[in-house]
C-alpha cells in the first residue's frame, strides 16, 4: 500500500490544511516553541523553528515515519541488507567511515576490514607521492593532480576540495601543489584542467566506479595522449592511477594494477566521497591527516543518525521537514544557502545526492507514486545569493531554505574602522535573512515606515517562508565530514518515507542511449558528408543537418 494511503499521511494532509492558515509571524514569538524546535549534535546546531509547523506537526511526521517503517529501513541499511532492490545491492557508505574496530558483515565478510585495507593502501601511496618516493617518468616530483571523473566521481570530491582549500592547515599542507578536476567531456574543460600544468609533474587519477562512463573514458584518453606526447609510452604507468570497482577495465587501459584503488558495488557513486574516490585525489593534495578528520566528522554524524531518537536526530529532522514542505505544503524546491564561500560547491554536490536519489516516479514495488517525490535543490553561498535569486525567495515563489553558517571563519579578517569583523558582517546577513523570509513586512509596517502608498504593494514581503538554520563551529575537515553525512542521510530518510529506491539512477540511462545513436550518425556524416541523416524525428534531423553542414 502506498504511504500516501496511510492514516498518518491523511492526518498530515488535514494538519497541513490548518497550518496553511497560520503565519510564522505569529508562531515565532512563542519562546517555548523556539526552545522546543531545535536540536544539537557534536557542535552542529539545528534551529527548525522557522518551519511552518508546531510540535504537533513533528508528532504527526514521526507517526508518518513509523508508518513508513523508517527505523526498520535504517537498521536494514546499517546492517547491509539489499535495500537497493533494483540493483540487488546493500547500501553501506557509512562503512567507509566506520571505526577500525567496528564490524559490518555482508555475506560473511567484514566490509570494514576491506575499507581499511584500501584506506591504508591509499595512505601509503599518497605519502610516497608527497614524500617524493613515487616519482614521475623523468624523476621529478608529482605535485599536480588531475582528477578525471564525473557525477559522483567528481562532485563530492570537488565540494570537499573547495571546502578545505582555505582551511589554514589544509592550505599549508597543499602548498606548492595543484589539484584540478576534469569532469565535462567538453574539450574546454580539458583545456582548463590542463592549462599551465607540466606533464612530468602531473599525476592523473581516473575515478570511475564502472570504468565505462563515456565522458570519463574519453577524457582519460585525452589526458593519456597529453602525457604521452611529452613523456612517451611510460607515462601511463607512472603518471596515471585509477579508482574503480572494475579491475579488468583498468588493466585493459594500461594502468599498473598496483596503482588501482578499489571500492565496492555497495557504495553508490554519489555516496562515494569517503571511499578512495575522494580519498585519493584529496589526500594527494592535502595529505592523509585532514582526510582522517573528515572521515571522523562523517562517522560522528553516522553514529548520531543510527542511534538518536526522531526528535533529536538531525538528518531525520531535516528529512521530515523536507517531506512536510514538499509533500504536504506543496513547495517543490529547496535552497541550500551556506554563508561560507568555501562551500560554494556544496549545493552542486547535494543536488546530485538528492535529485539523483529521490527524483523517482515509482515506489520500490514499481507502482506509480501518487505524489511527486524528490525536490529541486539549488543554492549559492550567501551573501552572493542575496544579490541574485533571493528576490524570488522573498516576494516570488516560496522555496524552503537551509541556512548554513559558522561561528568562526576559516579566514578571519577585520577592516580598520568597520564596526564588526568581516565574518560578523557576513553573519549579520545570515541571521537576518531567515527572519525576513519568515516574518516578512506588512502593508501597515510599510506605511508606518513612510513608504509612499503607490509603492507599498511592491515593498510588502508576504513572509511565511520556511527555513532551517544550521550553525556549526568553523568549517574544517571534521565539520565538512559532518555536513556530508548529514545531507546524505537526509536524502536516504526522505527516500525511505516516500518508499522510493534512493540508490539507483535509471533515469540517466535513456539520454545516454540516444546519444550513442547520435554519435554514430555524426561519425557517419563526418566521414561521408552525403550520408543520409536517418532514424530521428524531423526536428532532430533538421538540427543535426544544421550542425553537420
Ligand atoms: O550519471 C550517472 C552516473 O552513473 C552517476 O550515478 C555516477 O556518479 C556517474 O554516472 C559516474 O559513474 P562512474 O563512476 O561509473 O564513472
XYZ file of C-alpha atoms and ligand atoms in Angstrom:
565
model
C 0.000 0.000 0.000
C 1.314 3.436 -0.886
C 2.367 5.526 2.096
C 0.001 8.205 0.756
C -2.928 5.958 1.712
C -1.789 5.541 5.317
C -3.680 7.123 8.190
C -0.539 9.022 9.143
C -0.363 10.634 5.688
C -4.035 11.576 5.765
C -3.663 13.155 9.197
C -0.729 15.213 7.979
C -2.692 16.308 4.921
C -5.503 17.511 7.225
C -2.976 19.178 9.532
C -1.412 20.960 6.521
C -4.812 22.498 5.691
C -4.846 24.003 9.184
C -1.198 25.055 9.164
C -1.510 26.820 5.798
C -3.731 29.339 7.564
C -1.095 30.065 10.207
C 1.714 32.561 9.802
C 5.288 32.288 11.042
C 4.994 35.902 12.166
C 2.565 34.695 14.836
C 4.366 31.449 15.641
C 7.896 32.804 16.090
C 7.329 34.964 19.206
C 6.499 31.807 21.218
C 9.651 31.244 23.309
C 8.656 27.726 24.411
C 8.115 26.735 20.781
C 11.526 28.180 19.846
C 13.185 26.207 22.635
C 11.424 23.012 21.589
C 12.201 23.295 17.889
C 15.949 22.901 17.923
C 18.415 20.057 18.257
C 22.162 19.672 18.537
C 24.779 17.033 17.993
C 28.528 17.333 18.400
C 28.583 21.081 17.733
C 26.051 21.021 14.884
C 23.088 23.097 15.997
C 19.803 22.999 14.097
C 17.067 25.561 14.644
C 13.931 24.448 12.807
C 11.563 26.910 14.482
C 11.085 28.729 11.178
C 9.297 25.731 9.710
C 5.593 26.345 9.230
C 5.000 23.799 11.925
C 4.276 23.210 15.564
C 5.381 20.424 17.900
C 2.143 18.714 16.781
C 3.461 18.724 13.197
C 6.576 16.917 14.324
C 4.496 14.392 16.258
C 2.492 13.646 13.103
C 5.640 13.456 10.968
C 7.152 10.966 13.393
C 3.953 8.921 13.120
C 4.398 9.002 9.335
C 7.990 7.839 9.726
C 6.783 4.949 11.880
C 4.126 4.098 9.363
C 6.849 4.040 6.676
C 8.839 1.632 8.922
C 11.682 4.127 8.934
C 13.583 2.647 11.888
C 13.482 -0.815 10.325
C 14.750 0.522 6.988
C 17.573 2.437 8.647
C 18.595 -0.663 10.583
C 18.480 -2.658 7.354
C 20.734 -0.112 5.709
C 23.209 -0.179 8.591
C 23.341 -3.964 8.620
C 23.913 -4.354 4.884
C 20.538 -5.662 3.734
C 19.918 -5.427 -0.020
C 17.918 -2.202 0.215
C 18.938 -1.181 -3.306
C 16.495 -3.762 -4.560
C 16.562 -2.940 -8.281
C 20.320 -3.484 -8.369
C 20.287 -6.163 -5.688
C 22.889 -4.392 -3.551
C 23.318 -3.287 0.020
C 23.982 0.381 0.731
C 26.913 0.785 3.065
C 28.596 4.141 2.574
C 28.613 4.504 6.386
C 31.084 1.564 6.458
C 33.553 3.814 4.599
C 33.995 5.863 7.764
C 33.306 3.246 10.432
C 35.797 2.935 13.274
C 38.522 0.390 12.653
C 37.207 -1.951 15.354
C 33.621 -1.878 14.029
C 32.311 -4.973 12.263
C 29.737 -4.832 9.476
C 29.312 -8.180 7.800
C 27.921 -8.766 4.339
C 27.748 -12.348 3.091
C 30.099 -13.406 5.860
C 32.768 -10.805 5.003
C 33.574 -7.854 7.239
C 33.339 -4.849 4.923
C 35.056 -2.577 7.445
C 38.233 -4.705 7.070
C 38.029 -4.225 3.297
C 37.573 -0.485 3.759
C 40.648 -0.196 5.961
C 42.666 -2.370 3.579
C 42.105 0.195 0.816
C 42.438 3.172 3.160
C 45.866 2.006 4.313
C 46.928 1.464 0.699
C 45.771 4.987 -0.208
C 47.608 6.385 2.804
C 50.865 4.619 1.835
C 50.564 5.698 -1.785
C 49.878 9.367 -1.096
C 52.790 9.512 1.326
C 55.117 8.029 -1.291
C 53.962 10.634 -3.797
C 54.070 13.534 -1.373
C 57.469 12.469 0.032
C 58.951 12.207 -3.450
C 59.444 8.458 -3.292
C 56.989 7.782 -6.118
C 58.315 9.982 -8.914
C 57.256 10.725 -12.457
C 58.850 9.204 -15.535
C 61.579 11.868 -15.683
C 62.397 11.554 -11.986
C 60.533 14.697 -10.964
C 58.124 15.007 -8.057
C 54.423 14.745 -8.874
C 52.914 17.918 -7.484
C 49.902 18.319 -9.789
C 46.871 16.094 -9.585
C 44.167 15.988 -12.232
C 41.163 14.011 -11.026
C 39.194 12.748 -14.022
C 35.643 11.669 -13.231
C 32.057 12.825 -13.470
C 28.882 12.800 -11.348
C 29.526 11.092 -8.037
C 33.121 10.530 -9.079
C 33.599 14.296 -9.176
C 31.035 16.438 -7.359
C 31.662 15.213 -3.811
C 35.456 15.329 -4.073
C 35.285 18.810 -5.584
C 32.964 20.087 -2.834
C 35.373 18.747 -0.195
C 38.448 20.052 -2.029
C 36.943 23.546 -2.086
C 35.752 23.313 1.493
C 39.316 22.558 2.661
C 41.177 24.874 0.296
C 41.064 27.848 2.666
C 41.336 25.893 5.907
C 44.691 27.171 7.212
C 46.163 23.732 7.962
C 44.976 22.230 4.695
C 46.207 25.218 2.754
C 49.674 24.822 4.292
C 49.640 21.086 3.560
C 48.811 21.759 -0.085
C 51.441 24.474 -0.586
C 53.190 24.075 -3.915
C 50.643 21.531 -5.137
C 47.776 21.832 -7.619
C 44.507 19.890 -7.712
C 42.247 20.139 -10.745
C 39.084 18.301 -11.699
C 38.194 17.236 -15.215
C 34.570 16.167 -15.478
C 32.873 17.500 -18.572
C 33.530 15.834 -21.911
C 33.573 19.365 -23.318
C 37.123 19.923 -24.643
C 37.022 23.321 -22.974
C 37.073 21.537 -19.623
C 40.101 19.510 -20.752
C 41.874 22.717 -21.741
C 41.038 24.340 -18.421
C 42.081 21.324 -16.357
C 45.467 21.018 -18.062
C 46.240 24.713 -18.526
C 49.681 25.591 -17.205
C 50.472 22.090 -15.919
C 53.744 20.334 -16.734
C 53.144 16.714 -17.771
C 56.277 15.497 -15.965
C 54.907 16.800 -12.662
C 51.312 15.671 -13.191
C 49.554 12.631 -11.838
C 46.140 11.848 -13.336
C 43.661 9.983 -11.148
C 40.952 8.336 -13.229
C 37.934 7.989 -10.958
C 35.147 5.826 -12.285
C 33.163 3.180 -10.482
C 32.321 1.374 -13.718
C 35.333 2.498 -15.767
C 32.976 2.646 -18.734
C 31.467 6.135 -18.357
C 31.774 7.721 -21.801
C 32.870 11.174 -20.654
C 35.463 9.902 -18.204
C 36.980 7.368 -20.572
C 37.325 9.910 -23.370
C 38.839 12.456 -21.002
C 41.198 9.800 -19.627
C 42.341 9.031 -23.176
C 42.814 12.737 -23.885
C 44.965 13.151 -20.763
C 46.890 9.965 -21.541
C 47.678 11.351 -25.009
C 48.732 14.675 -23.453
C 51.072 12.866 -21.051
C 52.451 10.544 -23.709
C 53.187 13.383 -26.105
C 55.792 14.649 -23.622
C 56.770 11.517 -21.784
C 56.269 8.613 -24.183
C 54.513 5.311 -23.527
C 55.888 5.020 -19.988
C 53.637 7.899 -18.940
C 50.596 5.690 -18.467
C 52.002 3.531 -15.679
C 53.926 6.330 -13.945
C 51.510 9.231 -14.323
C 48.076 7.650 -14.172
C 46.335 5.797 -11.370
C 42.745 4.669 -11.045
C 39.941 4.450 -8.528
C 37.384 1.916 -9.651
C 35.478 -1.276 -8.977
C 36.355 -2.616 -12.448
C 39.898 -4.022 -12.212
C 39.733 -5.699 -15.634
C 38.922 -2.444 -17.450
C 41.625 -0.588 -15.504
C 44.235 -3.172 -16.577
C 42.991 -3.022 -20.152
C 43.504 0.746 -20.122
C 47.182 0.054 -19.450
C 47.407 1.007 -15.805
C 49.587 -0.728 -13.250
C 47.190 -2.867 -11.134
C 49.216 -1.832 -8.066
C 48.102 1.711 -8.730
C 44.417 0.959 -8.680
C 42.413 1.675 -5.547
C 39.219 -0.278 -5.295
C 35.818 0.193 -3.801
C 32.683 -1.889 -3.869
C 29.290 -2.115 -5.517
C 27.681 -1.305 -2.150
C 28.989 2.259 -2.486
C 26.741 4.317 -4.758
C 28.625 6.825 -6.925
C 27.059 9.875 -5.296
C 27.723 8.408 -1.835
C 31.355 7.566 -2.592
C 33.297 10.624 -1.386
C 34.596 8.760 1.684
C 35.939 5.878 -0.410
C 39.110 6.022 -2.489
C 37.034 8.177 -4.886
C 37.548 11.162 -2.608
C 40.490 9.985 -0.557
C 42.995 9.504 -3.389
C 42.815 12.959 -5.023
C 42.141 14.808 -1.772
C 44.863 13.118 0.272
C 47.370 13.551 -2.558
C 46.668 17.263 -2.317
C 46.168 17.795 1.421
C 47.908 14.777 2.968
C 46.054 11.999 4.749
C 45.688 13.624 8.197
C 42.903 16.109 7.263
C 41.081 13.318 5.457
C 41.164 11.193 8.614
C 39.491 14.114 10.429
C 36.967 14.430 7.605
C 36.087 10.736 7.980
C 35.813 11.172 11.757
C 33.301 14.001 11.262
C 31.192 11.853 8.966
C 31.432 8.977 11.478
C 30.185 11.223 14.272
C 27.117 12.100 12.193
C 26.594 8.444 11.224
C 26.586 7.338 14.851
C 24.140 10.058 15.743
C 21.917 9.143 12.787
C 21.859 5.448 13.599
C 21.182 5.945 17.316
C 19.364 9.213 18.154
C 15.602 9.340 18.574
C 13.470 11.030 15.914
C 13.039 14.361 17.642
C 16.776 14.816 18.274
C 18.093 13.249 15.098
C 19.441 15.968 12.804
C 19.280 14.141 9.442
C 15.796 12.884 10.312
C 14.561 16.323 11.282
C 15.861 17.819 8.040
C 14.246 14.978 6.110
C 10.904 15.053 7.939
C 10.526 18.759 7.277
C 11.634 18.170 3.701
C 8.723 15.757 3.325
C 6.406 18.176 5.127
C 7.327 21.069 2.849
C 7.233 19.202 -0.431
C 4.529 16.566 0.062
C 2.137 18.451 2.334
C 2.696 22.163 1.911
C 3.376 21.819 -1.822
C 6.798 23.502 -2.084
C 8.774 21.531 -4.678
C 12.159 23.272 -4.422
C 14.710 23.787 -1.711
C 17.544 26.300 -1.469
C 20.895 25.491 0.132
C 22.419 28.697 1.410
C 25.804 28.293 3.053
C 27.126 31.549 4.447
C 30.628 30.398 3.686
C 32.393 30.844 0.376
C 34.371 27.645 0.874
C 31.073 25.763 0.491
C 30.451 27.145 -2.981
C 30.292 23.637 -4.473
C 28.162 22.192 -1.675
C 24.840 22.778 -3.417
C 26.116 21.133 -6.603
C 27.069 18.045 -4.620
C 23.818 17.872 -2.669
C 21.946 18.398 -5.928
C 23.311 15.110 -7.245
C 22.990 13.256 -3.938
C 19.391 14.306 -3.544
C 17.982 14.676 -7.043
C 19.599 11.546 -8.484
C 18.485 9.618 -5.410
C 14.922 10.741 -4.893
C 13.880 12.073 -8.279
C 11.816 8.954 -8.918
C 8.357 8.290 -10.293
C 7.652 4.842 -8.883
C 7.752 3.215 -5.474
C 10.040 0.282 -4.705
C 7.299 -2.120 -5.791
C 7.243 -0.481 -9.237
C 3.852 1.186 -8.748
C 3.445 4.795 -9.865
C 3.723 7.216 -6.928
C 0.530 9.169 -6.228
C 2.648 12.210 -5.282
C 5.795 13.868 -6.617
C 8.929 12.588 -4.883
C 12.247 14.396 -4.855
C 12.904 18.069 -4.605
C 14.642 20.649 -6.752
C 17.832 21.521 -4.909
C 19.841 24.590 -5.785
C 21.919 27.138 -3.988
C 24.751 29.589 -3.759
C 26.738 30.942 -0.877
C 25.344 33.929 0.920
C 25.741 36.806 0.541
C 26.159 36.279 -3.233
C 22.749 34.620 -3.489
C 21.155 37.645 -1.831
C 22.145 39.723 -4.842
C 20.803 37.118 -7.225
C 17.806 34.852 -6.613
C 16.723 35.969 -3.117
C 14.300 38.413 -4.752
C 12.243 35.391 -5.797
C 12.637 33.794 -2.370
C 11.272 36.905 -0.636
C 8.493 38.075 -2.932
C 8.079 35.391 -5.595
C 7.623 31.680 -5.017
C 8.037 30.037 -1.657
C 11.246 27.995 -1.555
C 12.115 26.456 1.807
C 15.766 27.128 2.571
C 18.597 25.710 4.645
C 20.862 28.440 6.014
C 24.269 27.043 6.983
C 26.610 29.253 8.982
C 29.699 29.085 11.173
C 30.583 30.760 14.439
C 34.138 31.370 13.283
C 35.665 31.949 9.873
C 38.417 29.869 8.303
C 39.963 33.192 7.345
C 39.266 35.891 9.956
C 39.591 39.441 8.695
C 38.961 42.884 10.125
C 38.980 46.139 8.244
C 40.006 49.185 10.207
C 37.183 51.393 11.465
C 34.422 48.963 10.403
C 32.275 48.252 13.481
C 32.406 44.449 13.092
C 34.744 41.875 11.575
C 34.121 40.721 8.009
C 32.820 37.394 9.272
C 30.402 39.176 11.619
C 29.259 41.266 8.676
C 28.546 38.060 6.749
C 26.770 36.532 9.716
C 24.610 39.622 10.275
C 23.072 38.709 6.925
C 22.871 35.054 7.902
C 20.731 35.839 10.953
C 18.628 38.490 9.218
C 17.535 36.562 6.137
C 15.635 33.686 7.806
C 13.577 36.192 9.798
C 12.932 38.355 6.752
C 11.650 35.255 4.970
C 9.584 34.098 7.934
C 8.057 37.353 9.130
C 8.049 39.494 6.015
C 6.786 43.063 6.137
C 3.130 44.082 6.154
C 1.477 46.995 4.343
C 0.932 48.637 7.729
C 4.623 48.363 8.574
C 5.444 49.867 5.178
C 3.061 52.772 5.762
C 4.477 53.341 9.248
C 7.955 53.463 7.703
C 6.754 56.322 5.476
C 6.748 54.383 2.202
C 4.575 56.212 -0.385
C 1.207 54.487 -0.883
C 1.808 53.677 -4.570
C 4.968 51.745 -3.666
C 3.554 49.842 -0.728
C 2.366 46.787 -2.732
C 5.884 46.482 -4.157
C 7.516 46.798 -0.753
C 5.333 44.296 1.069
C 7.030 40.990 1.936
C 4.449 38.246 2.442
C 6.733 36.231 4.760
C 5.670 32.785 5.965
C 8.585 31.267 4.036
C 10.100 28.377 5.970
C 13.768 27.743 6.619
C 16.200 25.778 8.758
C 19.181 27.391 10.388
C 22.275 25.237 10.887
C 25.078 26.722 12.956
C 28.454 24.969 13.245
C 31.708 25.988 14.940
C 34.004 26.511 11.928
C 34.363 24.920 8.512
C 37.223 22.439 8.764
C 37.780 18.832 7.681
C 35.744 17.467 10.612
C 32.689 19.679 10.101
C 32.894 19.100 6.342
C 32.526 15.383 7.103
C 29.602 16.091 9.415
C 27.833 18.139 6.739
C 28.420 15.499 4.093
C 26.898 12.727 6.197
C 24.064 14.957 7.432
C 22.857 15.589 3.893
C 23.463 12.028 2.705
C 21.236 10.694 5.488
C 18.609 13.388 4.956
C 18.199 12.110 1.420
C 18.034 8.470 2.480
C 15.352 9.207 5.079
C 13.177 11.078 2.601
C 13.509 8.196 0.175
C 12.599 5.713 2.917
C 9.467 7.686 3.720
C 8.423 8.098 0.096
C 9.309 4.400 -0.409
C 11.462 5.023 -3.472
C 14.824 3.431 -4.203
C 17.230 6.267 -3.378
C 20.201 4.230 -4.555
C 19.682 3.558 -8.253
C 19.614 6.133 -11.081
C 17.866 4.589 -14.048
C 16.626 7.988 -15.178
C 20.078 8.846 -16.523
C 20.110 5.958 -18.987
C 17.791 6.941 -21.824
C 19.635 10.103 -22.787
C 22.937 8.210 -22.803
C 21.488 5.552 -25.126
C 20.114 8.127 -27.530
C 23.465 9.928 -27.520
C 25.109 6.746 -28.822
C 22.803 6.802 -31.857
C 23.515 10.468 -32.445
C 27.241 9.810 -32.122
C 27.001 7.064 -34.787
C 25.191 9.441 -37.114
C 27.772 12.184 -36.561
C 30.633 9.755 -37.240
C 28.908 8.561 -40.432
C 28.203 12.076 -41.627
C 31.705 13.347 -40.848
C 33.275 10.594 -42.969
C 30.667 10.866 -45.721
C 29.050 14.327 -45.904
C 26.361 12.885 -48.220
C 25.302 10.226 -45.725
C 21.603 10.391 -45.055
C 20.515 11.538 -41.599
C 18.127 8.816 -40.540
C 16.398 7.382 -37.535
C 15.469 10.692 -35.862
C 12.303 12.761 -35.708
C 12.096 15.699 -38.165
C 13.041 18.304 -35.571
C 16.193 16.448 -34.511
C 17.078 15.605 -38.130
C 16.880 19.300 -39.019
C 19.053 20.256 -36.058
C 21.635 17.633 -36.951
C 21.659 18.778 -40.554
C 22.350 22.317 -39.416
C 25.087 21.152 -37.031
C 26.793 18.974 -39.613
C 26.630 21.408 -42.520
O 25.152 9.900 -14.168
C 25.043 8.590 -13.785
C 26.209 8.053 -13.019
O 26.085 6.682 -13.032
C 26.296 8.583 -11.596
O 25.442 7.981 -10.723
C 27.729 8.341 -11.291
O 28.125 9.021 -10.152
C 28.362 8.835 -12.557
O 27.473 8.409 -13.572
C 29.760 8.367 -12.829
O 29.857 6.982 -12.901
P 31.237 6.242 -12.839
O 31.858 6.499 -11.507
O 30.943 4.786 -13.061
O 32.120 6.778 -13.928
